[in-house]
Amino acid sequence: MSYENYLAGEPVIITAALTGGVQGKEATPHLPETPKEIGKAAAEAEAAGASVVHVHARKDNGERTFATERFQEIDDEIRRQADDVIIQHSTGGTGASDEDRHLPLRTDPAPEMASLDMGPMNRYDHLTSENTRGLVDSLHEEMVERGIKPELEIFNDGHMNETYGLLERRELAEPVYGTLIFGPGTLTPPKPRNFINAIDNLPEGAQFNTLGFGRHQLPFVTMGILFGGHVRVGLEDNIYYERGELATSNAQLVERVARIADELGREVATPSQARDILNL
Amino acid sequence: MTCPFLAYRSEANDRQFDEPRAYCEAAEQFVQPMRADICNDRYDLSHDEHCEIYLEHADEVPAGTETGDETENAGQSAGDDA
């Protein structure tokens, strides 16, 4: 994908990352945590232009859970409240066992998509989310068995190498779909030249999604639109609408990026169009 | 064994919640859900290895209190995580 894809006017897929697995209502009261809240947020995000919702599961007190049953409750609420949005489960889980990391793949029906973290990432001062190659392979294998499209989460340039390694080890359905992630810490430094470099390094024929953390969300999704990619916004990655002003909902962030795409001449993909683009 | 600085509160620092949430008495603030798993030693996490706040304040823990919070927090433990 490239600037040529932008000029061709291909639709842009907006993913809404509704909740996340790190922060909760202690950070912003607008972050959805319960199944009903997540279902409502998904419906609002879809109405605003999102065709994919990225889902993490929480207990009633906001704490993380990887239980299949909780993902099932959330999916049931999303399907009850939203129209046709594509459900993408997270398989991320710092500190969780490899067995727990598989649990979000086992709902009925399976999610259409699931995230696949391509390598390690540091958390806080004394913790690393390892995401070994063995775990990547076993998660991918179960995704293939259950007909789930992997969304490769590429935290940094090293994970681009890991992506090529995965392609050597396993056959991935086309198109390969990777999220390029920019921000602090282990993530790719959020500089435009690094964004261009990452696009150039993508496997042939890959579709890319663009994720910038915090204040980098808005400029990086705008670059993603301009370079023919897809975009992810939401309270998982950024709780502010602008400096010092909390976003009031996931939908508010989706509305803004849909408006930018429209101004820049790219159609916002419907869920049906997104399924065609991603070959779901 | 949970962190001796962990408490579950519905209200603190002008914040109120319907469900009691993990509060760090060393940092004097509610903690992120991911950090709450460290406080509770859930999964493969442990407060005395992975939490920089605990490590910084470990010498403030009165002798014998490292074992005392399991009953208090039993209702908030991993439970359905697996």
CSV table of C-alpha atoms in Angstrom, one decimal:
chain,number,residue,atom,x,y,z
A,1,MET,CA,0.0,0.0,0.0
A,2,SER,CA,1.2,3.5,-0.7
A,3,TYR,CA,0.3,7.0,-1.7
A,4,GLU,CA,-0.9,5.5,-5.0
A,5,ASN,CA,-3.6,3.7,-3.1
A,6,TYR,CA,-4.6,7.0,-1.6
A,7,LEU,CA,-4.8,8.6,-5.0
A,8,ALA,CA,-6.9,5.6,-6.2
A,9,GLY,CA,-9.4,6.5,-3.5
A,10,GLU,CA,-9.7,3.1,-1.9
A,11,PRO,CA,-11.9,2.9,1.2
A,12,VAL,CA,-10.3,3.3,4.6
A,13,ILE,CA,-11.2,0.8,7.4
A,14,ILE,CA,-11.6,2.5,10.7
A,15,THR,CA,-11.0,0.2,13.8
A,16,ALA,CA,-12.3,1.4,17.1
A,17,ALA,CA,-10.2,0.1,20.1
A,18,LEU,CA,-12.9,0.5,22.7
A,19,THR,CA,-11.4,-0.5,26.0
A,20,GLY,CA,-7.9,-2.0,26.0
A,21,GLY,CA,-6.2,-4.1,28.7
A,22,VAL,CA,-4.1,-1.5,30.6
A,23,GLN,CA,-6.1,1.5,31.9
A,24,GLY,CA,-9.7,1.7,33.1
A,25,LYS,CA,-12.2,4.1,34.6
A,26,GLU,CA,-9.5,5.4,36.9
A,27,ALA,CA,-8.0,7.1,33.8
A,28,THR,CA,-11.3,8.3,32.2
A,29,PRO,CA,-14.9,7.7,33.2
A,30,HIS,CA,-15.8,7.4,29.5
A,31,LEU,CA,-13.9,4.1,29.0
A,32,PRO,CA,-16.4,1.2,28.6
A,33,GLU,CA,-15.7,-1.9,30.8
A,34,THR,CA,-18.9,-3.9,31.2
A,35,PRO,CA,-20.4,-6.0,28.4
A,36,LYS,CA,-23.3,-3.6,28.1
A,37,GLU,CA,-21.0,-0.5,28.0
A,38,ILE,CA,-18.8,-2.2,25.4
A,39,GLY,CA,-21.8,-3.1,23.3
A,40,LYS,CA,-23.1,0.4,23.4
A,41,ALA,CA,-19.7,1.8,22.6
A,42,ALA,CA,-19.4,-0.6,19.6
A,43,ALA,CA,-22.8,0.5,18.3
A,44,GLU,CA,-22.0,4.2,18.6
A,45,ALA,CA,-18.6,3.7,17.0
A,46,GLU,CA,-20.1,1.8,14.1
A,47,ALA,CA,-22.7,4.5,13.6
A,48,ALA,CA,-19.8,7.0,13.5
A,49,GLY,CA,-17.9,5.1,10.8
A,50,ALA,CA,-16.0,2.2,12.4
A,51,SER,CA,-16.2,-1.1,10.6
A,52,VAL,CA,-14.1,-3.1,13.1
A,53,VAL,CA,-14.2,-3.0,16.9
A,54,HIS,CA,-11.1,-4.2,18.8
A,55,VAL,CA,-12.2,-5.9,22.1
A,56,HIS,CA,-10.6,-6.6,25.4
A,57,ALA,CA,-12.6,-8.2,28.3
A,58,ARG,CA,-12.9,-6.8,31.9
A,59,LYS,CA,-14.5,-7.9,35.1
A,60,ASP,CA,-17.2,-5.6,36.7
A,61,ASN,CA,-14.5,-3.8,38.7
A,62,GLY,CA,-12.5,-3.1,35.5
A,63,GLU,CA,-9.8,-5.7,36.0
A,64,ARG,CA,-8.6,-7.9,33.2
A,65,THR,CA,-10.0,-11.2,32.3
A,66,PHE,CA,-9.3,-13.6,29.5
A,67,ALA,CA,-12.2,-15.9,30.1
A,68,THR,CA,-14.0,-17.1,27.0
A,69,GLU,CA,-17.3,-16.6,28.8
A,70,ARG,CA,-16.7,-13.0,29.3
A,71,PHE,CA,-15.8,-12.4,25.7
A,72,GLN,CA,-19.0,-14.3,24.8
A,73,GLU,CA,-21.0,-11.9,27.0
A,74,ILE,CA,-19.4,-8.9,25.3
A,75,ASP,CA,-19.9,-10.3,21.8
A,76,ASP,CA,-23.5,-11.0,22.5
A,77,GLU,CA,-24.0,-7.4,23.6
A,78,ILE,CA,-22.2,-6.1,20.6
A,79,ARG,CA,-24.3,-8.1,18.3
A,80,ARG,CA,-27.5,-7.1,20.1
A,81,GLN,CA,-26.7,-3.4,20.0
A,82,ALA,CA,-24.6,-2.9,16.9
A,83,ASP,CA,-25.6,-3.6,13.3
A,84,ASP,CA,-22.9,-5.4,11.3
A,85,VAL,CA,-19.6,-4.4,12.8
A,86,ILE,CA,-16.6,-6.8,12.6
A,87,ILE,CA,-15.5,-8.1,16.0
A,88,GLN,CA,-11.8,-8.4,16.6
A,89,HIS,CA,-10.7,-9.9,19.9
A,90,SER,CA,-7.4,-9.1,21.5
A,91,THR,CA,-5.1,-12.0,22.3
A,92,GLY,CA,-2.7,-9.7,24.2
A,93,GLY,CA,-2.2,-10.3,27.9
A,94,THR,CA,0.9,-9.2,29.7
A,95,GLY,CA,1.7,-11.7,32.4
A,96,ALA,CA,-1.0,-14.2,31.4
A,97,SER,CA,-0.2,-17.8,30.6
A,98,ASP,CA,-0.1,-19.0,27.0
A,99,GLU,CA,-3.2,-21.1,27.7
A,100,ASP,CA,-5.1,-18.0,28.8
A,101,ARG,CA,-4.0,-16.1,25.7
A,102,HIS,CA,-5.9,-18.6,23.6
A,103,LEU,CA,-9.2,-18.3,25.5
A,104,PRO,CA,-10.5,-15.2,23.6
A,105,LEU,CA,-10.4,-17.2,20.3
A,106,ARG,CA,-13.0,-19.8,21.6
A,107,THR,CA,-16.3,-17.9,21.6
A,108,ASP,CA,-19.2,-19.2,19.5
A,109,PRO,CA,-19.2,-18.0,16.8
A,110,ALA,CA,-15.5,-17.2,16.7
A,111,PRO,CA,-14.6,-13.5,16.2
A,112,GLU,CA,-14.0,-12.6,12.6
A,113,MET,CA,-10.5,-11.2,13.6
A,114,ALA,CA,-8.1,-11.4,16.4
A,115,SER,CA,-4.9,-9.6,17.3
A,116,LEU,CA,-1.5,-11.3,17.1
A,117,ASP,CA,1.3,-9.5,18.9
A,118,MET,CA,4.5,-10.0,17.0
A,119,GLY,CA,7.0,-9.9,19.8
A,120,PRO,CA,8.1,-8.6,23.2
A,121,MET,CA,7.1,-5.3,24.7
A,122,ASN,CA,8.2,-3.7,28.0
A,123,ARG,CA,5.6,-2.7,30.6
A,124,TYR,CA,6.3,-0.5,33.6
A,125,ASP,CA,9.9,-0.9,34.9
A,126,HIS,CA,10.2,-4.6,35.7
A,127,LEU,CA,7.9,-6.4,33.3
A,128,THR,CA,7.9,-7.6,29.7
A,129,SER,CA,5.1,-9.0,27.6
A,130,GLU,CA,7.1,-11.7,25.9
A,131,ASN,CA,5.0,-12.9,23.0
A,132,THR,CA,7.4,-15.7,22.1
A,133,ARG,CA,7.5,-17.1,18.5
A,134,GLY,CA,6.1,-20.3,20.0
A,135,LEU,CA,3.0,-18.4,21.3
A,136,VAL,CA,2.7,-16.5,18.0
A,137,ASP,CA,2.6,-19.8,16.1
A,138,SER,CA,0.2,-21.5,18.4
A,139,LEU,CA,-2.2,-18.6,18.3
A,140,HIS,CA,-2.0,-18.4,14.6
A,141,GLU,CA,-2.7,-22.1,14.3
A,142,GLU,CA,-5.9,-21.8,16.3
A,143,MET,CA,-6.9,-18.8,14.3
A,144,VAL,CA,-6.6,-20.7,11.1
A,145,GLU,CA,-8.5,-23.6,12.6
A,146,ARG,CA,-11.4,-21.3,13.6
A,147,GLY,CA,-11.4,-19.1,10.5
A,148,ILE,CA,-10.2,-16.0,12.3
A,149,LYS,CA,-8.2,-13.3,10.4
A,150,PRO,CA,-5.0,-12.3,12.3
A,151,GLU,CA,-4.3,-8.7,12.8
A,152,LEU,CA,-0.5,-8.6,13.2
A,153,GLU,CA,0.5,-6.0,15.8
A,154,ILE,CA,3.9,-4.7,14.8
A,155,PHE,CA,5.2,-2.7,17.8
A,156,ASN,CA,8.5,-1.8,16.2
A,157,ASP,CA,10.9,-2.5,13.3
A,158,GLY,CA,12.2,-5.6,15.0
A,159,HIS,CA,8.6,-7.0,14.8
A,160,MET,CA,8.7,-6.4,11.1
A,161,ASN,CA,11.5,-8.9,11.0
A,162,GLU,CA,9.3,-11.2,13.1
A,163,THR,CA,6.5,-10.7,10.6
A,164,TYR,CA,8.7,-12.0,7.8
A,165,GLY,CA,9.8,-14.8,10.0
A,166,LEU,CA,6.2,-15.8,10.6
A,167,LEU,CA,5.6,-15.7,6.8
A,168,GLU,CA,8.5,-18.1,6.4
A,169,ARG,CA,7.3,-20.5,9.1
A,170,ARG,CA,3.6,-20.4,8.2
A,171,GLU,CA,1.2,-19.7,5.3
A,172,LEU,CA,-0.9,-16.6,6.0
A,173,ALA,CA,-4.1,-15.9,4.1
A,174,GLU,CA,-3.9,-12.9,1.8
A,175,PRO,CA,-3.9,-10.1,2.3
A,176,VAL,CA,-1.5,-10.0,5.3
A,177,TYR,CA,-2.9,-7.3,7.6
A,178,GLY,CA,-0.5,-5.6,10.0
A,179,THR,CA,-0.9,-2.7,12.4
A,180,LEU,CA,2.0,-0.3,12.5
A,181,ILE,CA,2.3,1.1,16.1
A,182,PHE,CA,3.9,4.3,17.1
A,183,GLY,CA,4.5,5.7,20.5
A,184,PRO,CA,6.8,5.6,23.6
A,185,GLY,CA,8.9,2.8,25.1
A,186,THR,CA,9.2,-0.3,23.0
A,187,LEU,CA,7.0,1.1,20.2
A,188,THR,CA,8.4,2.6,17.0
A,189,PRO,CA,9.4,6.3,17.7
A,190,PRO,CA,6.6,8.4,16.4
A,191,LYS,CA,8.3,10.3,13.6
A,192,PRO,CA,7.0,10.6,10.1
A,193,ARG,CA,10.2,9.2,8.6
A,194,ASN,CA,9.7,6.0,10.6
A,195,PHE,CA,6.2,5.7,9.3
A,196,ILE,CA,7.3,5.9,5.7
A,197,ASN,CA,10.1,3.4,6.5
A,198,ALA,CA,7.7,1.0,8.0
A,199,ILE,CA,5.4,1.1,5.0
A,200,ASP,CA,8.3,0.5,2.7
A,201,ASN,CA,9.3,-2.6,4.8
A,202,LEU,CA,5.9,-4.2,4.7
A,203,PRO,CA,5.6,-7.5,2.8
A,204,GLU,CA,4.4,-7.4,-0.8
A,205,GLY,CA,0.6,-7.0,-1.0
A,206,ALA,CA,0.1,-6.3,2.7
A,207,GLN,CA,-2.6,-4.0,3.9
A,208,PHE,CA,-1.6,-1.8,6.9
A,209,ASN,CA,-3.4,-0.3,9.8
A,210,THR,CA,-2.0,2.8,11.6
A,211,LEU,CA,-2.0,3.3,15.3
A,212,GLY,CA,-0.4,6.2,17.2
A,213,PHE,CA,-0.6,6.3,21.0
A,214,GLY,CA,-1.8,9.4,22.9
A,215,ARG,CA,-1.2,12.7,21.2
A,216,HIS,CA,0.2,10.8,18.2
A,217,GLN,CA,-3.1,9.2,17.4
A,218,LEU,CA,-4.5,12.1,15.3
A,219,PRO,CA,-1.4,12.9,13.2
A,220,PHE,CA,-0.5,9.3,12.5
A,221,VAL,CA,-4.0,8.2,11.5
A,222,THR,CA,-4.1,11.2,9.1
A,223,MET,CA,-0.8,10.0,7.6
A,224,GLY,CA,-2.3,6.5,7.4
A,225,ILE,CA,-5.2,7.9,5.4
A,226,LEU,CA,-2.8,9.8,3.1
A,227,PHE,CA,-0.6,6.8,2.4
A,228,GLY,CA,-3.4,4.4,1.5
A,229,GLY,CA,-3.6,2.6,4.8
A,230,HIS,CA,-6.3,1.9,7.4
A,231,VAL,CA,-6.6,3.5,10.8
A,232,ARG,CA,-7.3,2.7,14.4
A,233,VAL,CA,-8.6,5.1,17.0
A,234,GLY,CA,-10.2,4.7,20.4
A,235,LEU,CA,-9.9,5.1,24.1
A,236,GLU,CA,-7.6,2.1,24.5
A,237,ASP,CA,-4.9,4.1,22.8
A,238,ASN,CA,-5.8,7.7,23.6
A,239,ILE,CA,-8.1,9.1,26.1
A,240,TYR,CA,-7.9,12.8,25.0
A,241,TYR,CA,-9.8,14.6,22.3
A,242,GLU,CA,-7.3,17.5,22.4
A,243,ARG,CA,-4.7,18.7,24.9
A,244,GLY,CA,-6.2,18.7,28.4
A,245,GLU,CA,-9.7,17.6,27.2
A,246,LEU,CA,-10.8,14.1,27.7
A,247,ALA,CA,-12.6,12.4,24.8
A,248,THR,CA,-16.2,11.9,25.8
A,249,SER,CA,-16.6,8.6,23.9
A,250,ASN,CA,-14.9,6.2,21.4
A,251,ALA,CA,-17.5,7.5,18.8
A,252,GLN,CA,-16.2,11.0,19.2
A,253,LEU,CA,-12.7,9.9,18.1
A,254,VAL,CA,-14.2,7.8,15.2
A,255,GLU,CA,-16.3,10.7,14.0
A,256,ARG,CA,-13.2,12.9,13.8
A,257,VAL,CA,-11.1,10.5,11.7
A,258,ALA,CA,-14.1,9.7,9.5
A,259,ARG,CA,-14.5,13.5,8.9
A,260,ILE,CA,-10.8,13.7,8.1
A,261,ALA,CA,-11.0,10.8,5.6
A,262,ASP,CA,-13.9,12.4,4.0
A,263,GLU,CA,-12.1,15.8,3.6
A,264,LEU,CA,-9.1,14.0,2.1
A,265,GLY,CA,-11.3,12.2,-0.4
A,266,ARG,CA,-11.2,8.6,1.0
A,267,GLU,CA,-14.4,6.8,1.4
A,268,VAL,CA,-15.0,5.3,4.9
A,269,ALA,CA,-15.4,1.5,4.5
A,270,THR,CA,-18.6,-0.1,5.6
A,271,PRO,CA,-18.3,-3.4,7.4
A,272,SER,CA,-19.2,-5.2,4.2
A,273,GLN,CA,-16.5,-3.3,2.3
A,274,ALA,CA,-14.0,-4.1,5.1
A,275,ARG,CA,-14.8,-7.8,4.8
A,276,ASP,CA,-14.0,-7.6,1.1
A,277,ILE,CA,-10.8,-5.7,1.6
A,278,LEU,CA,-9.5,-8.0,4.3
A,279,ASN,CA,-10.8,-11.2,2.6
A,280,LEU,CA,-12.8,-12.2,5.7
B,1,MET,CA,0.0,-13.3,48.5
B,2,THR,CA,-1.2,-9.9,47.5
B,3,CYS,CA,0.7,-6.6,47.9
B,4,PRO,CA,0.5,-5.2,51.4
B,5,PHE,CA,-0.2,-1.8,49.9
B,6,LEU,CA,-3.2,-3.0,48.0
B,7,ALA,CA,-6.7,-2.0,49.1
B,8,TYR,CA,-10.1,-2.0,47.4
B,9,ARG,CA,-11.9,1.2,47.6
B,10,SER,CA,-15.1,2.7,46.1
B,11,GLU,CA,-14.0,6.2,46.8
B,12,ALA,CA,-10.8,8.2,47.1
B,13,ASN,CA,-9.1,11.3,45.8
B,14,ASP,CA,-12.5,12.8,44.8
B,15,ARG,CA,-13.3,9.7,42.6
B,16,GLN,CA,-16.2,7.4,43.2
B,17,PHE,CA,-16.9,4.0,41.6
B,18,ASP,CA,-19.8,1.5,41.7
B,19,GLU,CA,-17.5,-1.4,42.2
B,20,PRO,CA,-14.5,-1.3,44.6
B,21,ARG,CA,-11.3,-0.9,42.7
B,22,ALA,CA,-7.7,-1.5,43.3
B,23,TYR,CA,-6.0,1.3,45.2
B,24,CYS,CA,-2.3,1.6,46.0
B,25,GLU,CA,-1.8,2.9,49.5
B,26,ALA,CA,1.9,3.6,48.7
B,27,ALA,CA,1.2,5.6,45.6
B,28,GLU,CA,-2.1,6.9,47.1
B,29,GLN,CA,-4.0,6.4,43.9
B,30,PHE,CA,-6.2,4.0,42.1
B,31,VAL,CA,-4.2,1.7,39.9
B,32,GLN,CA,-4.6,0.6,36.3
B,33,PRO,CA,-6.3,-2.8,35.9
B,34,MET,CA,-3.1,-4.3,34.5
B,35,ARG,CA,-1.2,-3.1,37.5
B,36,ALA,CA,-4.0,-4.5,39.8
B,37,ASP,CA,-3.0,-8.0,38.4
B,38,ILE,CA,0.5,-7.4,39.7
B,39,CYS,CA,-0.8,-6.2,43.1
B,40,ASN,CA,-2.8,-9.4,43.3
B,41,ASP,CA,0.0,-11.7,42.1
B,42,ARG,CA,-2.3,-13.0,39.4
B,43,TYR,CA,-1.2,-15.0,36.4
B,44,ASP,CA,2.6,-15.0,36.2
B,45,LEU,CA,2.9,-11.7,38.0
B,46,SER,CA,4.1,-10.8,41.4
B,47,HIS,CA,4.3,-7.5,43.2
B,48,ASP,CA,7.7,-8.1,44.8
B,49,GLU,CA,9.2,-8.7,41.3
B,50,HIS,CA,7.3,-6.6,38.9
B,51,CYS,CA,6.0,-3.5,40.7
B,52,GLU,CA,8.4,-0.6,41.0
B,53,ILE,CA,6.2,1.1,43.5
B,54,TYR,CA,6.3,-1.8,45.9
B,55,LEU,CA,10.1,-2.2,45.4
B,56,GLU,CA,10.5,1.5,46.2
B,57,HIS,CA,8.4,1.2,49.4
B,58,ALA,CA,9.3,-2.3,50.5
B,59,ASP,CA,11.2,-1.1,53.5
B,60,GLU,CA,8.0,0.6,54.8
B,61,VAL,CA,6.2,-2.8,55.2
B,62,PRO,CA,5.8,-3.7,58.8
B,63,ALA,CA,7.2,-7.2,59.6
B,64,GLY,CA,4.6,-9.9,59.2
B,65,THR,CA,2.1,-8.0,57.1
B,66,GLU,CA,3.1,-9.5,53.8
B,67,THR,CA,0.7,-12.4,54.5
B,68,GLY,CA,-2.2,-10.5,55.8
B,69,ASP,CA,-4.3,-9.4,52.8
B,70,GLU,CA,-5.4,-12.6,51.2
B,71,THR,CA,-8.7,-12.8,53.2
B,72,GLU,CA,-9.5,-9.2,52.8
B,73,ASN,CA,-9.1,-9.3,49.0
B,74,ALA,CA,-10.5,-12.8,48.4
B,75,GLY,CA,-13.5,-11.5,46.7
B,76,GLN,CA,-11.4,-9.7,44.1
B,77,SER,CA,-9.0,-12.5,43.3
B,78,ALA,CA,-8.4,-14.1,40.0
B,79,GLY,CA,-11.5,-16.3,40.1
B,80,ASP,CA,-12.7,-16.4,36.5
B,81,ASP,CA,-9.5,-15.3,34.9
B,82,ALA,CA,-8.7,-18.7,33.5
